[in-house]
Amino acid sequence: MMKSKKVLVAMSGGVDSSVAAFLLKEKGFKVIGATLQLRQFVSNKAVKAKKVAEKLDIPHYLFDVEDVFKEKIIDSFCKEYRQGRTPNPCIRCNQYIKFEYLLKKAKDLGIEFAATGHYARIEYDKNREKYLLKKAVDLKKDQSYVLYPLRQNQLKQILLPLGDYTKEEVKNRARELALSVELEKESQEICFIPGNDYRKFLKDWIPEVDCPGPILNTKGEILGRHSGLAFYTIGQRKGLGISNKEPLYVKALEPKSNTVFVAPEKNLYQDELIARAVSCICEENIPEGFMVKAKIRYLHQGAKARLFPRKGNRILVKFKEAQRAITPGQAVVFYDGDMVLGGGIIEKSKFPE
């Protein structure tokens, strides 16, 4: 009889990771649970995860990731906001913590695979001899967008058991198993920011962002004062503290002059962007002018665009139709059907002529 393969499952005590652990055990894997803990940010997820592990009769480890999390996630998060950009910390957390760190821990423990409760699919293409990252069956829950930086050597060791299930099916399985997990509405908060008060967080970590400056319209007229560039994002309307005949939105943030530029909504639409730090899933060169669906934020539906690789690991993305509020610091991810080709970090955008 073939020896069962081991898998280290990241467990938060929530429904997704708990059911993921169960499904892998059901398939015959020797499952070991692991909770990634931040000392500074108090959480009871370790207690919940341990209870689930006991219910599933699997070992459970608690790993302190405070130092690597600060280095890879929080420092980068603060740096981006200092420079007037709006980052997505979940992407870096998946890249460096939930997979790079978890895979290293798995290797140290002699475990072949690592797994999470993400809604996405990994498939091996025999013809291309490559691993592919694809959208989940449940498109409403699909999380492939935040996994685009994964590399081939990681994909071959990663298991995503929820990719073929809908969220409702996962919830039902948790109920059937009587797992002690919470099934209430999911939080959209950033895990390391208490109460999702990111303004207070930024003021505590980088006090210099609390720096007022002018709010200008497209004519260069001063309409008011902002409280610090880090507290605004492209497309924002509320909280500007200005009055105008027609609604105005944040169009751009300029760190050099510490200025917030505002404009009518029609001025927020852009048809090109440049992305940096481009990562390709299959590690192949993207053909000049290749047509894709490009997502410019997690909840964006995706829009038709052509890709034009540039020097310095950058890429020019030209949209068929102008897109609203393209935001520097966010990720742009490229899809060919349900397959993720790769993506990068939005560096700057261009408005239509």
CSV table of C-alpha atoms in Angstrom, one decimal, residues 1-9 21 23-32 58 109-115 131 156-157 159:
chain,number,residue,atom,x,y,z
A,1,MET,CA,0.0,0.0,0.0
A,2,MET,CA,1.4,3.4,-1.0
A,3,LYS,CA,2.3,5.6,1.9
A,4,SER,CA,-0.1,8.6,2.3
A,5,LYS,CA,1.4,11.9,1.3
A,6,LYS,CA,1.6,14.7,3.8
A,7,VAL,CA,0.1,18.1,3.4
A,8,LEU,CA,0.5,21.2,5.7
A,9,VAL,CA,-2.8,23.1,5.7
A,21,ALA,CA,-8.4,20.3,5.7
A,23,LEU,CA,-11.5,17.3,2.1
A,24,LEU,CA,-7.7,16.5,1.9
A,25,LYS,CA,-8.0,14.1,4.8
A,26,GLU,CA,-11.0,12.5,3.0
A,27,LYS,CA,-8.8,12.0,-0.1
A,28,GLY,CA,-6.3,10.1,1.9
A,29,PHE,CA,-3.7,12.7,2.7
A,30,LYS,CA,-2.0,12.8,6.0
A,31,VAL,CA,-3.1,16.3,7.1
A,32,ILE,CA,-1.2,18.6,9.4
A,58,ILE,CA,-5.1,15.9,13.0
A,109,LEU,CA,9.0,19.2,8.5
A,110,GLY,CA,9.4,16.7,5.7
A,111,ILE,CA,5.9,17.5,4.2
A,112,GLU,CA,5.4,17.2,0.5
A,113,PHE,CA,2.6,19.7,0.0
A,114,ALA,CA,1.0,22.9,1.4
A,115,ALA,CA,-2.6,23.8,1.1
A,131,TYR,CA,1.1,24.0,-14.0
A,156,LYS,CA,3.6,21.9,-8.1
A,157,GLN,CA,3.6,21.7,-4.3
A,159,LEU,CA,-3.2,22.1,-3.2
